[in-house]
Short mmCIF file of C-alpha atoms and ligand atoms in Angstrom, two decimals:
data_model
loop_
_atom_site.label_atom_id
_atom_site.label_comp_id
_atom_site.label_asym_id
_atom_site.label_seq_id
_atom_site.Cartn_x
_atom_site.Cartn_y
_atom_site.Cartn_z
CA UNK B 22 -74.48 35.99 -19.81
CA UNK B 23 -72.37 38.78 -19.66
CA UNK B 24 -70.29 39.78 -23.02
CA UNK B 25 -68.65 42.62 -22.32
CA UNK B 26 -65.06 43.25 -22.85
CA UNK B 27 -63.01 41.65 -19.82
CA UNK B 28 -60.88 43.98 -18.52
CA UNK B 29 -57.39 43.43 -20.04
CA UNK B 30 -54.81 44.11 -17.13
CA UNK B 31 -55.35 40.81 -15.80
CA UNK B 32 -57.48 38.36 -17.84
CA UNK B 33 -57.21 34.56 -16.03
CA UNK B 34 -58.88 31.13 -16.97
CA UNK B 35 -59.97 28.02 -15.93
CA UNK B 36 -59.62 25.29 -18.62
CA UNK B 37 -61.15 21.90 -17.66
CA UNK B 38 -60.81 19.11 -19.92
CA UNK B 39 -64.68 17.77 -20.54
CA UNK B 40 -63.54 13.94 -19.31
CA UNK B 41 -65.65 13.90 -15.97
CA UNK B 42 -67.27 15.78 -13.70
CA UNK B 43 -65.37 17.73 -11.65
CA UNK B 44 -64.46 16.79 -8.22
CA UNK B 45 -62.91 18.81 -4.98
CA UNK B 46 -59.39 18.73 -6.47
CA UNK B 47 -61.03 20.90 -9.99
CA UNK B 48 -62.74 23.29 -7.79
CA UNK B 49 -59.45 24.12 -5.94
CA UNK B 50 -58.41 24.77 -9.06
CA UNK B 51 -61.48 26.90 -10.23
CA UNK B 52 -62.02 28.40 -7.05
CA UNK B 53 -57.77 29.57 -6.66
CA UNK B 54 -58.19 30.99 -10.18
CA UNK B 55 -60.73 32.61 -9.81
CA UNK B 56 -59.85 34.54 -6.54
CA UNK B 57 -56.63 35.26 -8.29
CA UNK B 58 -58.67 37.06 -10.83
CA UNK B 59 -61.38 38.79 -8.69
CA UNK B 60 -58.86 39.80 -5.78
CA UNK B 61 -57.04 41.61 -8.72
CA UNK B 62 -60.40 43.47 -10.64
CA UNK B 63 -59.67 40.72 -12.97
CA UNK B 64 -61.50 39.18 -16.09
CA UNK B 65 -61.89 35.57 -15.23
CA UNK B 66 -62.75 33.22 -18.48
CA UNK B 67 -63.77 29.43 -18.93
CA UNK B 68 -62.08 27.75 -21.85
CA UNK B 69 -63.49 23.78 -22.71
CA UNK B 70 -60.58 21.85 -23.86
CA UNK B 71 -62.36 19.28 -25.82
CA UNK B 72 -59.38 18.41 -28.73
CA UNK B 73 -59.50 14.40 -27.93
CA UNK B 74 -62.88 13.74 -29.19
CA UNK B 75 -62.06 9.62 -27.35
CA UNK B 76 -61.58 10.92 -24.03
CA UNK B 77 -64.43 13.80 -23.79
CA UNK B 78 -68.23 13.86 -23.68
CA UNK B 79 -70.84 16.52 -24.47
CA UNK B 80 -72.61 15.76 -21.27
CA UNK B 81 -69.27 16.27 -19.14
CA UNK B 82 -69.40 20.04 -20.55
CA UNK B 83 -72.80 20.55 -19.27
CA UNK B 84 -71.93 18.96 -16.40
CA UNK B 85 -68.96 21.10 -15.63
CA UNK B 86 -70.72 24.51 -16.36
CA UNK B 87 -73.34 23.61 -14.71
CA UNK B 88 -71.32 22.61 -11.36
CA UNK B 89 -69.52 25.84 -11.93
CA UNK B 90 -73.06 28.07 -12.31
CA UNK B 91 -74.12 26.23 -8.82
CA UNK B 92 -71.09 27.19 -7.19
CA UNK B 93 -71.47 30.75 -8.20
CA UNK B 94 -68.20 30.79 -10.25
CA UNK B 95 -69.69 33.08 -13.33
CA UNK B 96 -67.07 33.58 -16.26
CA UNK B 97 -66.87 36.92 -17.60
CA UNK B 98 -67.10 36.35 -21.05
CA UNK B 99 -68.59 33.63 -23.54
CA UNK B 100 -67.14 30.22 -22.95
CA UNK B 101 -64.75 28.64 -25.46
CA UNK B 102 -64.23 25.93 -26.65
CA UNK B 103 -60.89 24.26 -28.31
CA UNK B 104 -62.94 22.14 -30.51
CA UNK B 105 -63.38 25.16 -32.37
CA UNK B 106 -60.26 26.89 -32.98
CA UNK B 107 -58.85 24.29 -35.44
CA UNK B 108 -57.79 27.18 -37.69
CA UNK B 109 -55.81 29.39 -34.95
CA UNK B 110 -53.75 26.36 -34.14
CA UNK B 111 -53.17 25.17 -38.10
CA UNK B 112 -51.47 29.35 -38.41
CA UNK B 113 -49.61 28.69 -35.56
CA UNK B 114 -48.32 24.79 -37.06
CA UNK B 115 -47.70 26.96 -40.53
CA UNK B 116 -45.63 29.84 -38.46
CA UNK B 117 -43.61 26.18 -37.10
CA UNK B 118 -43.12 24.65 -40.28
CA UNK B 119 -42.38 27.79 -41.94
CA UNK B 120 -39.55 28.18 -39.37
CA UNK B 121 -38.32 24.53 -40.47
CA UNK B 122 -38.88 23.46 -36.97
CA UNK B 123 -41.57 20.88 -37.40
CA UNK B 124 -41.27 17.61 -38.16
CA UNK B 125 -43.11 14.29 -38.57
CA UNK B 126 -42.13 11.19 -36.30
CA UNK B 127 -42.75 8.04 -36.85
CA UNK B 128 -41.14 6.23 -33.85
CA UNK B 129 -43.50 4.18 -31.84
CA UNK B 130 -43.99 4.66 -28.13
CA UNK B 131 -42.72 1.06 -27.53
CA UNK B 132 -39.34 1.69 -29.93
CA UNK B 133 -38.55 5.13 -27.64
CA UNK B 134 -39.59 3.88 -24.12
CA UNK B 135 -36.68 0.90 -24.84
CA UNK B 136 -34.05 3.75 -25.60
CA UNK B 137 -34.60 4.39 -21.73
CA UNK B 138 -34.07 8.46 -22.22
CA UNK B 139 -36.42 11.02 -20.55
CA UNK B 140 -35.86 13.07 -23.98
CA UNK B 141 -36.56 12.48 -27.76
CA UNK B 142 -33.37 11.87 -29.18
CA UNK B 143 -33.99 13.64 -32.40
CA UNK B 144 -34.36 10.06 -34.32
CA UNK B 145 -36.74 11.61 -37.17
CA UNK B 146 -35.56 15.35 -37.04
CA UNK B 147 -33.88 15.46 -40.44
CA UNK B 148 -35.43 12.09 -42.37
CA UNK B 149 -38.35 14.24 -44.04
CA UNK B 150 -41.14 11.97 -43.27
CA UNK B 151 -44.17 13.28 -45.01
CA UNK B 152 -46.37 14.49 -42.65
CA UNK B 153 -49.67 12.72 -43.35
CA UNK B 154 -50.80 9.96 -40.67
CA UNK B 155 -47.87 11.09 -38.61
CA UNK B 156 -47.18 12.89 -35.27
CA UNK B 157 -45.71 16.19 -35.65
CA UNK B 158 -42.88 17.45 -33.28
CA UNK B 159 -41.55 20.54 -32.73
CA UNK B 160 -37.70 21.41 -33.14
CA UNK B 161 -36.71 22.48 -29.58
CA UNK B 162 -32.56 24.06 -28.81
CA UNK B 163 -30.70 23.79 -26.00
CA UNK B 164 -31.86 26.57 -23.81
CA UNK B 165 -32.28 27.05 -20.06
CA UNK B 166 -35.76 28.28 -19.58
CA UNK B 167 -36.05 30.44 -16.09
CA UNK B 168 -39.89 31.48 -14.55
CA UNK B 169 -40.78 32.62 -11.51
CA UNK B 170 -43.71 30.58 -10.23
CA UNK B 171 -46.10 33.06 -7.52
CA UNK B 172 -46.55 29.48 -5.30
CA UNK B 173 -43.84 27.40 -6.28
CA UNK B 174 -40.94 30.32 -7.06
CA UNK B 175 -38.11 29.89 -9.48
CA UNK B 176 -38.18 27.37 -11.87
CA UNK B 177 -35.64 26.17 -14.41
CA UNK B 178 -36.04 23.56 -17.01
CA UNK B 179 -33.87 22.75 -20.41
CA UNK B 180 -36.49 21.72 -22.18
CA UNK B 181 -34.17 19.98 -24.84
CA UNK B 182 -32.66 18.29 -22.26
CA UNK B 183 -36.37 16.50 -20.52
CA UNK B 184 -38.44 16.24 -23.08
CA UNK B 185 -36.33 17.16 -26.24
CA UNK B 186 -38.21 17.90 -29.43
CA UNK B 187 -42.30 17.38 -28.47
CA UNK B 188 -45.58 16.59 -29.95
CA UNK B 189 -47.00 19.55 -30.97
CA UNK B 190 -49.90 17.29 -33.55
CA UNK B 191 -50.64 13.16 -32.90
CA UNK B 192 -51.67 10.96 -35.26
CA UNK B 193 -55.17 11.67 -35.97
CA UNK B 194 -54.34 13.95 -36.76
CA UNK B 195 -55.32 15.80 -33.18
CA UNK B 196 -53.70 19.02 -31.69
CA UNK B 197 -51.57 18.44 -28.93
CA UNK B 198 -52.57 20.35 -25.16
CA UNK B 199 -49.25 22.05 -25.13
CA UNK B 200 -49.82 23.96 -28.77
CA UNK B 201 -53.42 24.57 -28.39
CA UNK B 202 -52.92 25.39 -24.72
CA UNK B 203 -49.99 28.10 -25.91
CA UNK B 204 -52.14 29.13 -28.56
CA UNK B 205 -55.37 29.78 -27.24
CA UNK B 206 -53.32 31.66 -24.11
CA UNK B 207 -52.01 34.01 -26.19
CA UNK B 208 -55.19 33.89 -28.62
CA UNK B 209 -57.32 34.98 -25.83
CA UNK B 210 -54.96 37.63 -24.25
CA UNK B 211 -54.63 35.38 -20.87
CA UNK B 212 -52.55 37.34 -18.33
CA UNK B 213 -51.97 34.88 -15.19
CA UNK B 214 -52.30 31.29 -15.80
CA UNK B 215 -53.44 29.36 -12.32
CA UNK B 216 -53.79 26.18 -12.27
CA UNK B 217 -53.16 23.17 -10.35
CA UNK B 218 -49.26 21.50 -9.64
CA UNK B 219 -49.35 19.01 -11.87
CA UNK B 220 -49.04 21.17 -14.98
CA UNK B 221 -46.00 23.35 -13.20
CA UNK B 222 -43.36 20.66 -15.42
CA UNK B 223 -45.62 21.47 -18.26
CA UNK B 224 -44.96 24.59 -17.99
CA UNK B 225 -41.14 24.96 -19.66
CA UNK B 226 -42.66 23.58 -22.78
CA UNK B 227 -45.02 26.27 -23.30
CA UNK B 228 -42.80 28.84 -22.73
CA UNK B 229 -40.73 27.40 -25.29
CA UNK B 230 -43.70 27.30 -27.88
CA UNK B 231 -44.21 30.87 -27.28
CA UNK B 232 -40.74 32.12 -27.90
CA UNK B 233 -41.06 29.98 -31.32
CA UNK B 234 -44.68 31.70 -31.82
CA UNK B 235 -43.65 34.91 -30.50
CA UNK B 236 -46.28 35.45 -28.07
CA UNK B 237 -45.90 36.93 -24.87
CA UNK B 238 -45.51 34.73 -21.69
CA UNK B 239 -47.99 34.73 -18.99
CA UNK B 240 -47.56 35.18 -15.27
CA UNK B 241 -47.81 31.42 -13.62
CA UNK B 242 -49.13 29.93 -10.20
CA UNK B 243 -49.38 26.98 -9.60
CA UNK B 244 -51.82 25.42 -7.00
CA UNK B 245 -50.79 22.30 -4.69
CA UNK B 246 -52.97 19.36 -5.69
CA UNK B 247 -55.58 17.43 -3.67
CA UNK B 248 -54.35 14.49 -2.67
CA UNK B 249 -56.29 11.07 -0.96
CA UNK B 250 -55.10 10.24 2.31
CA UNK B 251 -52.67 7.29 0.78
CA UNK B 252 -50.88 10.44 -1.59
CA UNK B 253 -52.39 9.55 -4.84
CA UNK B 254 -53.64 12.71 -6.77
CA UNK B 255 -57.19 13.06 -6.76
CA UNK B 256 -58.88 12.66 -9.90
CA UNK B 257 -61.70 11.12 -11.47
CA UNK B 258 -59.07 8.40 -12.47
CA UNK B 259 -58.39 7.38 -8.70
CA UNK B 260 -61.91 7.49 -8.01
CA UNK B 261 -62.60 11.10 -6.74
CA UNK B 262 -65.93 11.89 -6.21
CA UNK B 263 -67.91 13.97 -8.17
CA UNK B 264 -69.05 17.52 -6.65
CA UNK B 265 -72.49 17.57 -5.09
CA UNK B 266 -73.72 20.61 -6.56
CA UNK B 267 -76.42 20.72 -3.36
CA UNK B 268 -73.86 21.43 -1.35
CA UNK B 269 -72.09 24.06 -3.18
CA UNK B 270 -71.31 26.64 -0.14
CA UNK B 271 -69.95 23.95 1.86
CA UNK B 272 -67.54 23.04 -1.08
CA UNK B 273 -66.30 25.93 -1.83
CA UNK B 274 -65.93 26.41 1.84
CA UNK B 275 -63.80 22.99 1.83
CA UNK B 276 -61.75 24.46 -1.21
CA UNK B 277 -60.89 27.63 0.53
CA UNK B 278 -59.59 26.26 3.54
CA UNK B 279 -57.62 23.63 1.17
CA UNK B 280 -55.99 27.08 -0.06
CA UNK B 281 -55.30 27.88 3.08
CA UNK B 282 -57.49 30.91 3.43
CA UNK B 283 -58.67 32.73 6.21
CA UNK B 284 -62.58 32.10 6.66
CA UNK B 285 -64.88 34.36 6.95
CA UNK B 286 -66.38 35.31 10.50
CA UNK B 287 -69.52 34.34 10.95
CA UNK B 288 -71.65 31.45 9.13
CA UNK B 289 -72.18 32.20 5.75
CA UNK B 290 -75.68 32.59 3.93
CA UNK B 291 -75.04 31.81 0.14
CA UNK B 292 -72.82 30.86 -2.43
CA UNK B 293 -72.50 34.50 -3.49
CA UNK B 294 -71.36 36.07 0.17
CA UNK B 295 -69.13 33.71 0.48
CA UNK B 296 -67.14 34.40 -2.97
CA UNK B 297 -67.84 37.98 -1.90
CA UNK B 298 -65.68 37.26 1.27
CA UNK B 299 -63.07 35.18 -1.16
CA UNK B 300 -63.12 37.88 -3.75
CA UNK B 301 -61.32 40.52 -0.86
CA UNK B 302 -59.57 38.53 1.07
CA UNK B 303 -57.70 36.09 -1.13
CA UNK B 304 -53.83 35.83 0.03
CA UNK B 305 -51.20 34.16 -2.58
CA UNK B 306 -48.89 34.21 0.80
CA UNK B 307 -51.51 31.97 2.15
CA UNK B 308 -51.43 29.40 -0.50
CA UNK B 309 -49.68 25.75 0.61
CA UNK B 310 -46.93 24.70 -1.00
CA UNK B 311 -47.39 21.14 -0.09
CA UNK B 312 -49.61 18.96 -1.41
CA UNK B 313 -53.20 18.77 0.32
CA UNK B 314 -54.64 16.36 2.03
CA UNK B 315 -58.02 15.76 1.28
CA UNK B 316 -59.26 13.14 3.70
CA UNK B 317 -62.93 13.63 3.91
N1 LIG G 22 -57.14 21.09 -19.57
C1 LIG G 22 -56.10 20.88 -18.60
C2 LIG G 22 -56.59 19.93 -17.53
O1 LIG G 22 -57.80 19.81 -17.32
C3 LIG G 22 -55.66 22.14 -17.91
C4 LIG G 22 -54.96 23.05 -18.82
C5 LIG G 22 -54.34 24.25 -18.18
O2 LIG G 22 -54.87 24.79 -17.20
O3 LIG G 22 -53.33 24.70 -18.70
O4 LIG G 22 -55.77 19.30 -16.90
ZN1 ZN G 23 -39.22 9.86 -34.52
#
């Protein structure tokens, strides 16, 4: 594997959660940030987000990296994994508390889904729970949070306003996605995040966290999703299938022209010309908006 530094103007990721292998829908997602990356002389980096021990297998890792190695998609630098970065995200929970803007909650799920509000209403902000056995939330102001999506464009979210205060630590005690995400963004110097649509209303949240953190904010794009021909998103959930690492050129052929990228002229030999071809010709203009259908 190559160890080298990544070049640091533009460092991207791809950061699968180990639940499944992945399907057509992940390798749009692999495939767009990678091309991102590579069109730009990019560092492109594979980050395991294994932090719910319930929901994850070893074998899905092995399975993913291997599906990525078959499809040519080779990561720049070692993979990481979240399992292993308890302590970065424990400093960056300290920096919170420190701040006085964590807190432990001890409303159940059941108790705030009958309030019938979109946002935590602040129930536990100022009763000093101690934290032990409890979910930990971060104290979030009212604050209009712009970004400039490269697919979807301008985005605007009051974060205190949709979500209110969030889980930044369950019960578990496990880290939540949007603190280690933030985290191990920053941690890891990541320039452009790309990933797929259904993270864009994520994506308010984190920028929050990193004002708190004081890290800097990535670039964003957002990829449409994959959907099956009735509009459900495709995921392992809704029964996608898994990737048939045989026929890796013709998948990453399928991917591309879900991106809405010009193919290459000519039938392609291997894996490699083909992300060769992807690598110089990837076109952000290009990418749909809408969400795709994935009917075959
Ligand atoms: N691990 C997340 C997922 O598989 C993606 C995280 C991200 O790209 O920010 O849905
Ligand atoms: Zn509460």
């Amino acid at each position: 594997m190559n160890t080298s530094a990544m070049p640091t103007a533009y460092r991207g990721r791809f950061a699968p959660s180990p639940t499944g292998p992945l399907h057509i829908g992940s390798l749009v997602s692999a495939l767009g940030s990678w091309a991102d990356a590579k069109y730009h002389h990019g560092g492109w980096t594979v980050r395991i987000e294994n932090i719910d021990p319930e929901r994850e297998s070893s074998e899905s890792i092995i399975q993913i990296l291997d599906s990525l190695k078959a499809h040519g998609l080779q990561w720049d630098d070692d993979v990481s994994y979240q399992h292993l970065h308890s302590e970065r995200y424990d400093n960056a929970l300290d920096n919170l508390r420190q701040q006085n803007r964590l807190f432990a909650c001890t409303c159940t799920r059941k108790k705030l889904r009958a309030l019938d509000i979109s946002n935590y209403p602040g129930t536990c902000r100022s009763l000093n729970h101690p934290e032990e056995d409890k979910a930990l939330r971060v104290k979030i102001d009212s604050e209009t949070i712009e970004f400039d999506d490269l697919v979807c464009g301008r985005q605007s979210e009051d974060v205190s306003q949709t979500v209110g205060d969030f889980i930044v630590r369950r019960r578990g005690p496990l880290y939540a996605y949007q603190l280690a995400v933030v985290v191990d963004d920053a941690a890891q110097n990541i320039t452009h995040v790309v990933r797929g649509a259904d993270l864009l209303d994520n994506t308010a949240r984190q920028i929050a966290l990193q004002r708190l953190l004081n890290y800097p904010t990535p670039a964003y794009l957002h990829l449409p999703l994959a959907k099956h021909a009735d509009g459900r998103k495709l995921s392992k959930q809704t029964g996608a299938a898994p990737l048939d690492d045989s026929q890796a050129l013709q998948n990453l052929q399928t991917a591309w022209n879900l991106l809405g990228q010009t193919a290459p002229k000519g039938a392609m030999s291997s894996c490699a010309a083909f992300l060769t071809h992807c690598a110089a010709h990837w076109d952000r203009q290009r990418i749909p908006t809408h969400p795709l259908d994935f009917t075959q």
